[in-house]
mmCIF file of C-alpha atoms in Angstrom:
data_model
loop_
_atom_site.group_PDB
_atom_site.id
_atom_site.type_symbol
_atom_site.label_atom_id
_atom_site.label_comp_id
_atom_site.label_asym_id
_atom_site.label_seq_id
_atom_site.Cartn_x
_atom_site.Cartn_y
_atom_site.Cartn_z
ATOM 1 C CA UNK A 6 -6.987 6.331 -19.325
ATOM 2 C CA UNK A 7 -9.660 4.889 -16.444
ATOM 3 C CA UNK A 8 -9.788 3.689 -12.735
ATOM 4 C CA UNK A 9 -10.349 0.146 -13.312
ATOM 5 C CA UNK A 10 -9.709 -0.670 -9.785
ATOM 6 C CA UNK A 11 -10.194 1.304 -6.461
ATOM 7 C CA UNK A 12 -8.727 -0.445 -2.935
ATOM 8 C CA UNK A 13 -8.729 0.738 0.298
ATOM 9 C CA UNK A 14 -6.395 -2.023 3.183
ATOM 10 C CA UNK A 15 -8.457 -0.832 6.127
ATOM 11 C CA UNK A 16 -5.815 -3.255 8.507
ATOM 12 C CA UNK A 17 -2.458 -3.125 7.659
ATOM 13 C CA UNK A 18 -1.101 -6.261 5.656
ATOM 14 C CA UNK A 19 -4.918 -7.707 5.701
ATOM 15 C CA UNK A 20 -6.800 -7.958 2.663
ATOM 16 C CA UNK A 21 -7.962 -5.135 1.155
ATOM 17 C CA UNK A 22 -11.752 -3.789 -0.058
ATOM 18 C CA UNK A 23 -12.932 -3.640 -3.502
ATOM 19 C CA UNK A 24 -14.263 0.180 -3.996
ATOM 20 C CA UNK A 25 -16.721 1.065 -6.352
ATOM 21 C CA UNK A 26 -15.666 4.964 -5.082
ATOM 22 C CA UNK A 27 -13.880 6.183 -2.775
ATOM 23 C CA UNK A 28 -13.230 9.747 -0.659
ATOM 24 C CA UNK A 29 -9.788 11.457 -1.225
ATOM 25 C CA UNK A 30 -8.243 12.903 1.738
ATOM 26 C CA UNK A 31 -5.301 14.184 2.716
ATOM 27 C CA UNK A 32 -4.536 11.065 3.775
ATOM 28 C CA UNK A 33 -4.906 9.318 0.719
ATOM 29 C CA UNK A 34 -8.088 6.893 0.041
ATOM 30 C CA UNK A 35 -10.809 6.934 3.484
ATOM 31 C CA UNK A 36 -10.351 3.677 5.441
ATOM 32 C CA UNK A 37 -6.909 3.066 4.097
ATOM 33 C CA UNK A 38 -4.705 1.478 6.649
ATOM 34 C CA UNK A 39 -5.998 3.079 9.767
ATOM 35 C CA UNK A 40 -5.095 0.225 11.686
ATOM 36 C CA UNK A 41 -2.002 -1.939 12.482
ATOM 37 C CA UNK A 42 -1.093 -4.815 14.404
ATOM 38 C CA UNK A 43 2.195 -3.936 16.758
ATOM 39 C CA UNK A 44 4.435 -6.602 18.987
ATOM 40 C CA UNK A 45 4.904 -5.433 22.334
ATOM 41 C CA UNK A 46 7.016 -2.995 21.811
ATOM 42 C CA UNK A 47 4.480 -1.299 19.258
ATOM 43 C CA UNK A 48 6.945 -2.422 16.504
ATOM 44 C CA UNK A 49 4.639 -2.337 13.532
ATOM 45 C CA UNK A 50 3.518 -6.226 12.290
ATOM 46 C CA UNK A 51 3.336 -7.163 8.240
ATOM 47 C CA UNK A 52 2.982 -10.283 5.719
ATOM 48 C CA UNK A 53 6.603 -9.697 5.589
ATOM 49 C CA UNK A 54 6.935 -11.558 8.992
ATOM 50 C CA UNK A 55 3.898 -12.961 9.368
ATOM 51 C CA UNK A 56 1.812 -15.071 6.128
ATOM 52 C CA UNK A 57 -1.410 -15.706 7.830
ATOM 53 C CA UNK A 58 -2.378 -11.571 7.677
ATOM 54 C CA UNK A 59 -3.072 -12.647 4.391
ATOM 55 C CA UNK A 60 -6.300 -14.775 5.593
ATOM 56 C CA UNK A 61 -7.425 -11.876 7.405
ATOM 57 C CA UNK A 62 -10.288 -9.837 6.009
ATOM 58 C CA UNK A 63 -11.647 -6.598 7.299
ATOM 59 C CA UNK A 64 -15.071 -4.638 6.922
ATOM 60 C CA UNK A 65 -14.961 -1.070 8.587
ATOM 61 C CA UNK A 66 -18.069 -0.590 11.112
ATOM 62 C CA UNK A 67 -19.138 0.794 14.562
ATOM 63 C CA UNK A 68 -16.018 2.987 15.078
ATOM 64 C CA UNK A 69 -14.032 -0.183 14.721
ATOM 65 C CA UNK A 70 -13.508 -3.006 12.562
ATOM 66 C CA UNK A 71 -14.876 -6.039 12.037
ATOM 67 C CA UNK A 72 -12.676 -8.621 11.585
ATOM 68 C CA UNK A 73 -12.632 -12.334 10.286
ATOM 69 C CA UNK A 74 -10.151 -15.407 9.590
ATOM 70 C CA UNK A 75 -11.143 -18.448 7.799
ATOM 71 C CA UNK A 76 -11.775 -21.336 10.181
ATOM 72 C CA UNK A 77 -11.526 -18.792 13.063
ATOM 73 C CA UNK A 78 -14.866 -16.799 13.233
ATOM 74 C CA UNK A 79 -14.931 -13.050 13.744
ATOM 75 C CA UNK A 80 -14.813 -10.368 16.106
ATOM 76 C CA UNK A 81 -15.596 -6.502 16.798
ATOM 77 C CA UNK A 82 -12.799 -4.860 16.942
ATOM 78 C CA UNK A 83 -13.069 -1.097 18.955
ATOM 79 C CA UNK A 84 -10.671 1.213 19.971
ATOM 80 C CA UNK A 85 -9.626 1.724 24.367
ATOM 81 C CA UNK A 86 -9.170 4.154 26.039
ATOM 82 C CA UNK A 87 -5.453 3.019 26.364
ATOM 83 C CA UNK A 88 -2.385 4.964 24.177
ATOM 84 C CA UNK A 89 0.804 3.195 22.973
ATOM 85 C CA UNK A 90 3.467 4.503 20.460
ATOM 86 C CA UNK A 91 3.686 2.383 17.043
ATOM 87 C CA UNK A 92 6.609 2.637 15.114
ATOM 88 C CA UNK A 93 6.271 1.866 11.286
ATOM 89 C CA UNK A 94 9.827 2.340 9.457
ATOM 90 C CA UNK A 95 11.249 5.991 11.361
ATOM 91 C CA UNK A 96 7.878 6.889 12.359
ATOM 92 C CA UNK A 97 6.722 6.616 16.053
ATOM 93 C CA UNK A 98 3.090 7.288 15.907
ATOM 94 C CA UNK A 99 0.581 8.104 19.128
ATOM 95 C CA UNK A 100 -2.412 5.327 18.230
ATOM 96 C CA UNK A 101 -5.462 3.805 20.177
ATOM 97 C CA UNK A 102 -5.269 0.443 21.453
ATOM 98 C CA UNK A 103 -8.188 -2.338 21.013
ATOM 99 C CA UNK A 104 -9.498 -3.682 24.036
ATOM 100 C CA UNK A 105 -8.173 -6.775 25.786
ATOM 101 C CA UNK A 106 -10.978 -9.096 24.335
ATOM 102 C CA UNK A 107 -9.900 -8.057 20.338
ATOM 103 C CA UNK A 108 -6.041 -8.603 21.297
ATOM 104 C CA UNK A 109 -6.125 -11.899 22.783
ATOM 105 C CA UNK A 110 -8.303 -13.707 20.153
ATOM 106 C CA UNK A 111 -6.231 -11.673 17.346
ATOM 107 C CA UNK A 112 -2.892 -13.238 19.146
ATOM 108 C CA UNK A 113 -4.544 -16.688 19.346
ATOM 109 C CA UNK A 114 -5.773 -16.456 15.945
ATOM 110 C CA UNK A 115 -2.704 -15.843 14.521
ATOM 111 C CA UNK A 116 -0.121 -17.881 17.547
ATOM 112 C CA UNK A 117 1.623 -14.781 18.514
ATOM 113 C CA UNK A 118 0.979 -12.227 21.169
ATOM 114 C CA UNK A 119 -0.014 -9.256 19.271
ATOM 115 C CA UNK A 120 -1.781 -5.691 19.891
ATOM 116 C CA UNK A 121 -4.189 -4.484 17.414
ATOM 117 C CA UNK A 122 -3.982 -0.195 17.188
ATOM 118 C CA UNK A 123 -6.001 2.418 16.083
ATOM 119 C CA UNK A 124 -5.300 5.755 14.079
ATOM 120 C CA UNK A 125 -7.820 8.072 15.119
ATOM 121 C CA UNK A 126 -8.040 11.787 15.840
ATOM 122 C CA UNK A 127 -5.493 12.438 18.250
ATOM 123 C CA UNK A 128 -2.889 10.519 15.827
ATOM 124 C CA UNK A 129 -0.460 12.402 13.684
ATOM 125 C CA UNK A 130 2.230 11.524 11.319
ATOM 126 C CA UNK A 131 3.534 13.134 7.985
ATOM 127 C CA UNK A 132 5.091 11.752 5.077
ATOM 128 C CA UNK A 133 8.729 12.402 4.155
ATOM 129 C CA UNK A 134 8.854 16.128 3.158
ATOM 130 C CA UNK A 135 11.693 15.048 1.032
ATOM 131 C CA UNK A 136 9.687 13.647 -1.307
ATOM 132 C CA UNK A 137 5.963 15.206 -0.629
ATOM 133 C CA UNK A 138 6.173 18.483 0.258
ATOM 134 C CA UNK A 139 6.234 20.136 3.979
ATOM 135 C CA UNK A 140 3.680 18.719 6.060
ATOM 136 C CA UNK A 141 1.379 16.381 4.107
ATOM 137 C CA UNK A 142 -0.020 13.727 6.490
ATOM 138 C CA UNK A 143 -0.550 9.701 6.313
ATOM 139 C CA UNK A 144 -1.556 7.048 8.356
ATOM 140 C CA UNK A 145 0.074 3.694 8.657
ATOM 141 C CA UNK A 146 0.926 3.129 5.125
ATOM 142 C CA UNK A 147 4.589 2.433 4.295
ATOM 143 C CA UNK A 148 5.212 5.738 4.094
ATOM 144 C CA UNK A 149 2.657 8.003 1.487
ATOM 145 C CA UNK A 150 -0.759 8.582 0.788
ATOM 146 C CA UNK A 151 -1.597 6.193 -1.891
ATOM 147 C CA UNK A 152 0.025 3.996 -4.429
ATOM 148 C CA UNK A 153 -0.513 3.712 -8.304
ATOM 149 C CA UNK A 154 -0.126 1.223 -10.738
ATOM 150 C CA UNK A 155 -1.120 0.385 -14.338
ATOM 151 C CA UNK A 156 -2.313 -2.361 -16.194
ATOM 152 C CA UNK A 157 0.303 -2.257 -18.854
ATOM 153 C CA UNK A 158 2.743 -2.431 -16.337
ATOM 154 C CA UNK A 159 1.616 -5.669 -15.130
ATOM 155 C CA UNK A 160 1.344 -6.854 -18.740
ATOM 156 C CA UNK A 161 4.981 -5.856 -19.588
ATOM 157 C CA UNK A 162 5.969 -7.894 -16.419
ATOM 158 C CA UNK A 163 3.767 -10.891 -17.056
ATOM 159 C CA UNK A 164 4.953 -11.147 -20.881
ATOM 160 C CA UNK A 165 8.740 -10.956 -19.777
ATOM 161 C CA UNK A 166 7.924 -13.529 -16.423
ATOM 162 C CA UNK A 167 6.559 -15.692 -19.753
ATOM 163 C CA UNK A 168 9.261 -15.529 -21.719
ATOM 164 C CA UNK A 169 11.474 -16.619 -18.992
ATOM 165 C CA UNK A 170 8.945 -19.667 -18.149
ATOM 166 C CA UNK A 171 7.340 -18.467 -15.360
ATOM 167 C CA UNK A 172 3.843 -18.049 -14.409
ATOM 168 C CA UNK A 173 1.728 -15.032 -14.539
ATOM 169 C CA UNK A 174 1.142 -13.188 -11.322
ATOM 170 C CA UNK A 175 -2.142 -10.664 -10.977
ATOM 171 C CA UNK A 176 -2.469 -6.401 -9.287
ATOM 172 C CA UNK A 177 -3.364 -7.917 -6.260
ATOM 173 C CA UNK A 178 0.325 -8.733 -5.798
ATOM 174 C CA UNK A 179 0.889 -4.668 -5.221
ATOM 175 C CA UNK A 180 -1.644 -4.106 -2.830
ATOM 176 C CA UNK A 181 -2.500 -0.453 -4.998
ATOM 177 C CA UNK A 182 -5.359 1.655 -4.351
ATOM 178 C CA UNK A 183 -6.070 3.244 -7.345
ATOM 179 C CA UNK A 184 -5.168 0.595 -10.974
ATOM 180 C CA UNK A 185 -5.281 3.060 -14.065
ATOM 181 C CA UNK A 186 -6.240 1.217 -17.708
ATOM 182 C CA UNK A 187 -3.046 2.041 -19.774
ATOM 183 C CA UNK A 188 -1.534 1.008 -22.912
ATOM 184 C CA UNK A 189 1.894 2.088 -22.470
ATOM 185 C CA UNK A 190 4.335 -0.013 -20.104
ATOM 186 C CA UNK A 191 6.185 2.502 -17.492
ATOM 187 C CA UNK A 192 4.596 5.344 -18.849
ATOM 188 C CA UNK A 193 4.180 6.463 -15.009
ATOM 189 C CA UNK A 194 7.696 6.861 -14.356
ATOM 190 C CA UNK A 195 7.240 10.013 -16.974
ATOM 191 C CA UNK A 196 4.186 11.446 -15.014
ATOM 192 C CA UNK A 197 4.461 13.994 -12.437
ATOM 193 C CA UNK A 198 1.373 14.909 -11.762
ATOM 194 C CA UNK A 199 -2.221 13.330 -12.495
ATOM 195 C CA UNK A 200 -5.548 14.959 -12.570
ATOM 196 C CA UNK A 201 -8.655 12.798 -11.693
ATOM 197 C CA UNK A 202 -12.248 14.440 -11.000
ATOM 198 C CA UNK A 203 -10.317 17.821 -10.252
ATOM 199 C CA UNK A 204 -7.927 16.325 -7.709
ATOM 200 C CA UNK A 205 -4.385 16.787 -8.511
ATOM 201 C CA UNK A 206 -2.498 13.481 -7.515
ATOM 202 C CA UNK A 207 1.277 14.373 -7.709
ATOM 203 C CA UNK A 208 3.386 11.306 -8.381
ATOM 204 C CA UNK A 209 6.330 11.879 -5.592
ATOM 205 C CA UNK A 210 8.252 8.573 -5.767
ATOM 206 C CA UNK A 211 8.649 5.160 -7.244
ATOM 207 C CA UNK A 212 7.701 2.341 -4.812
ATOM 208 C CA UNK A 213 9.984 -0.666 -3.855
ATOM 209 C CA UNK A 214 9.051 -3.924 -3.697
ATOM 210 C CA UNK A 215 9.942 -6.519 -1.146
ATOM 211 C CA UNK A 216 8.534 -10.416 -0.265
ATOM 212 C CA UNK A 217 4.819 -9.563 0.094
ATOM 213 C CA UNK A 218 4.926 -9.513 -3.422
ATOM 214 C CA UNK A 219 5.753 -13.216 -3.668
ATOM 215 C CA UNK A 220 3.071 -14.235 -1.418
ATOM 216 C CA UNK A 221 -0.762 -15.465 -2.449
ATOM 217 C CA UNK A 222 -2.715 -12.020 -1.402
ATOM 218 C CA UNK A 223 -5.527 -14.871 0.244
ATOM 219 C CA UNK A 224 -3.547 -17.503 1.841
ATOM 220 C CA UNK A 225 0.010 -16.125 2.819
ATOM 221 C CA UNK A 226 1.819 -18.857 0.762
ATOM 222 C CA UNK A 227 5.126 -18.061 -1.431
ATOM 223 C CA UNK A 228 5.028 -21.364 -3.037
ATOM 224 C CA UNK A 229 3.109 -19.044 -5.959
ATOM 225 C CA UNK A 230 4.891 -17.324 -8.859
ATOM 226 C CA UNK A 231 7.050 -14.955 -8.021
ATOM 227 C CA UNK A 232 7.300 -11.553 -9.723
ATOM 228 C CA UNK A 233 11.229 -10.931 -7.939
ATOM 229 C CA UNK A 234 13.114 -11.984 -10.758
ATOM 230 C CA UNK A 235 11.048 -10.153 -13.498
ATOM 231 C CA UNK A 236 11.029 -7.178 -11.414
ATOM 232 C CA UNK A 237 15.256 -7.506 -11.241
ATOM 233 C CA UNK A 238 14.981 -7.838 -15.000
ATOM 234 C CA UNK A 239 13.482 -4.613 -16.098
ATOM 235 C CA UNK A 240 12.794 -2.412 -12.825
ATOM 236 C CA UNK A 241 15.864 -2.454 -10.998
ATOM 237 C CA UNK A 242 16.259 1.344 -9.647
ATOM 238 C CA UNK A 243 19.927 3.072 -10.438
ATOM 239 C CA UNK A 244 19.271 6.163 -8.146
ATOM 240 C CA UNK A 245 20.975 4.952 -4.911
ATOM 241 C CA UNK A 246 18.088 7.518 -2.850
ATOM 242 C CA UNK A 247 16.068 4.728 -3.674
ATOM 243 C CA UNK A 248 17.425 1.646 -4.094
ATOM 244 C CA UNK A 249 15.620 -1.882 -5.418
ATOM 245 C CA UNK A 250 12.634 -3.041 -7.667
ATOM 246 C CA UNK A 251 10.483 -1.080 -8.498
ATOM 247 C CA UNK A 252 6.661 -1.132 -9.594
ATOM 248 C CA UNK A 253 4.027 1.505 -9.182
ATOM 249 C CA UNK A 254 4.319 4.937 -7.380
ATOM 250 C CA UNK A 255 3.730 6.740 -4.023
ATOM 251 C CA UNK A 256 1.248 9.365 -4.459
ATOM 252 C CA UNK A 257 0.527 12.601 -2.744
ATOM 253 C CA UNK A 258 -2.996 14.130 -3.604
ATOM 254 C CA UNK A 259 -3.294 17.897 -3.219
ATOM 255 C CA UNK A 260 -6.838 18.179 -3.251
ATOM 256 C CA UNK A 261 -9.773 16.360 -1.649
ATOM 257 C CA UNK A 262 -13.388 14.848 -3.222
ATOM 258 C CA UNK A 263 -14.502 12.023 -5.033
ATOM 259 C CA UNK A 264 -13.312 9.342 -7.307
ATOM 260 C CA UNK A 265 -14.855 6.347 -8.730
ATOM 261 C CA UNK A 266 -13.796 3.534 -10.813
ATOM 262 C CA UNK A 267 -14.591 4.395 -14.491
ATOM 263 C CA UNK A 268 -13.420 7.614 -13.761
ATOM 264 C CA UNK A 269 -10.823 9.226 -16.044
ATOM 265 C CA UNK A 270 -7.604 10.187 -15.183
ATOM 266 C CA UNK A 271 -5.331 13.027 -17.104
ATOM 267 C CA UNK A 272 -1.749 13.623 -17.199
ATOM 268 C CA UNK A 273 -1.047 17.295 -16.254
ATOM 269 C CA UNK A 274 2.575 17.788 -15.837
ATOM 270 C CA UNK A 275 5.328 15.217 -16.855
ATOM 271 C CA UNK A 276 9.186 14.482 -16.228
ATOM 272 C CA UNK A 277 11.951 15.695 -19.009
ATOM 273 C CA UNK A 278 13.029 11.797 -18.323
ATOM 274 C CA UNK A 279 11.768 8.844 -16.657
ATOM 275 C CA UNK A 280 13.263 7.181 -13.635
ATOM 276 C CA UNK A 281 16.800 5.474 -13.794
ATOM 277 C CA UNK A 282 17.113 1.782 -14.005
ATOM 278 C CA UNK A 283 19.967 -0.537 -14.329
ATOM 279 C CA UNK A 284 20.143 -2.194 -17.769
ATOM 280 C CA UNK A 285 20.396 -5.761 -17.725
ATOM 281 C CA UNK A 286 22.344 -8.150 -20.209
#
C-alpha cells in the first residue's frame, strides 16, 4: 500500500495543505496545527462551534501565517511578544499571541472576538501517555501526532451510505494527514505498527468522530451528506475507554525523516484482534 494523500492543517479547524512531502517530527507532520484560535479565556475555537473556519485558508510564511477568507482579503499573521494559556480538551498549553492588528480583523472576519495563538519554542504539551507512551509531544491537534485513514475505508462507508440512499461524502471529511491506498476495509484496526521510509508510525488509538464531519470542508455548511449515520452503522466503538464512531487512527511516529506521497507503507507488527464495535441489526 501507498501515500496517496499527505495534509498538513497549519491553523486549527482551517483548511488544510495539499503535501507533495512532508517532514516527520516528533510532533507528527511539520506545520501541522501550530496555531489555534482561543476565546478570551484561551478556550480553544473549532468548526464544531464555529462553520466559517471552514472558508479560512492558510499558507505558512515569515515566522507566521498568512491568512485569507473569501470575500475578506488577507493578512500576515506574526506571533507578540505577549503569552496566554490555551486550553484544548485537558491540556493548558503556554502559546504566543498574534499582534493586535491579526486579532481584530480575524474577530471581524469571522463576527466574534477571537485571539489567534502561536505554538512555538517555548510551548510544550504531550500526548496522553496512556495511549502513546511516556512523554511523546504534540501541538494543538485533538490530542496525537497524526491521524490515518484509508481509502477502502471510505469506500466501505460510501457503498453502505448508498445502500441506505444517501450521498457519497469524500477524505476531506476526516481532516487526515497521511491517506494510505488500501484494498481491505478496516484493515487498520488490525495494525499496530506501520513502517514508511524507515519511520515506525505506531497506531495508538482509534479516532472519534464528531459534527465537523458533517460539514462542507470549504464552506462550513451541514446541509451536505452526512457520514453520522453510516458511521453508527458499522463503526460504533464497544470499548467504553473510547466511546463513539469511529474512522481512522491517532498515530504516534517513533522516528523522524521524510515521507512523500507515492511512498510505500508496510505493516510491521499487528493486533491478535481488531477493535470492538457494536453490531447492528
Amino acid at each position: 500500500m501507498r501515500i496517496t494523500e499527505l495534509n498538513i492543517y497549519p491553523l486549527k479547524s482551517a483548511r488544510g495543505i495539499s503535501l507533495a512531502q512532508s517532514q516527520i517530527t516528533a510532533e507528527g507532520l511539520a506545520g501541522d496545527r501550530r496555531a489555534v484560535l482561543v476565546d478570551a479565556s484561551g478556550h480553544f475555537i473549532t468548526q464544531r462551534e464555529m462553520q466559517a473556519l471552514a472558508t479560512v485558508s492558510v499558507v505558512p510564511e515569515q515566522g507566521g501565517l498568512r491568512i485569507s477568507a473569501e470575500g475578506k482579503g488577507e493578512i500576515l499573521a506574526k506571533p507578540s511578544d505577549r503569552r496566554l494559556d490555551a486550553t484544548v480538551w485537558k491540556s493548558v498549553i503556554d502559546a504566543a499571541i498574534a499582534t493586535d492588528e491579526a486579532n481584530e480583523t480575524l474577530s471581524g472576519w469571522l463576527g466574534r472576538d477571537v485571539m489567534l495563538v502561536f505554538f512555538d519554542e517555548q510551548s510544550r504539551r504531550i500526548a496522553n501517555p496512556e495511549w502513546a507512551g511516556d512523554e511523546t509531544p504534540v501541538t494543538f491537534s485533538d490530542g496525537y501526532q497524526i491521524l490515518v485513514t484509508t481509502t477502502a475505508s471510505l469506500a466501505a462507508l460510501n457503498a453502505n451510505m448508498a445502500a441506505n440512499g444517501e450521498d457519497q461524502v469524500g477524505m476531506e471529511r476526516f481532516r487526515a494527514n497521511i491517506v494510505l491506498e488500501t484494498d481491505e476495509a478496516w484493515a487498520e484496526d488490525r495494525w499496530a505498527s506501520l513502517e514508511i521510509n524507515g519511520i515506525r508510525l505506531d497506531l495508538v488509538k482509534p479516532c472519534t468522530r464528531c459534527i465537523m464531519t458533517t460539514q462542507d470542508q470549504t464552506t462550513g455548511s451541514r446541509d451536505v451528506p452526512s457520514p453520522m449515520k453510516a458511521m453508527g452503522r458499522l463503526r460504533m466503538s464497544a470499548d467504553r475507554r473510547v466511546p463513539g464512531v469511529l474512522f481512522g487512527w491517532n498515530v504516534t511516529p517513533r522516528g523522524v525523516g521524510s515521507i512523500a506521497v507515492g511512498d510505500i507503507a508496510k505493516i510491521v507488527e499487528e493486533r491478535e484482534e481488531g477493535w470492538p464495535l457494536k453490531r447492528r441489526g
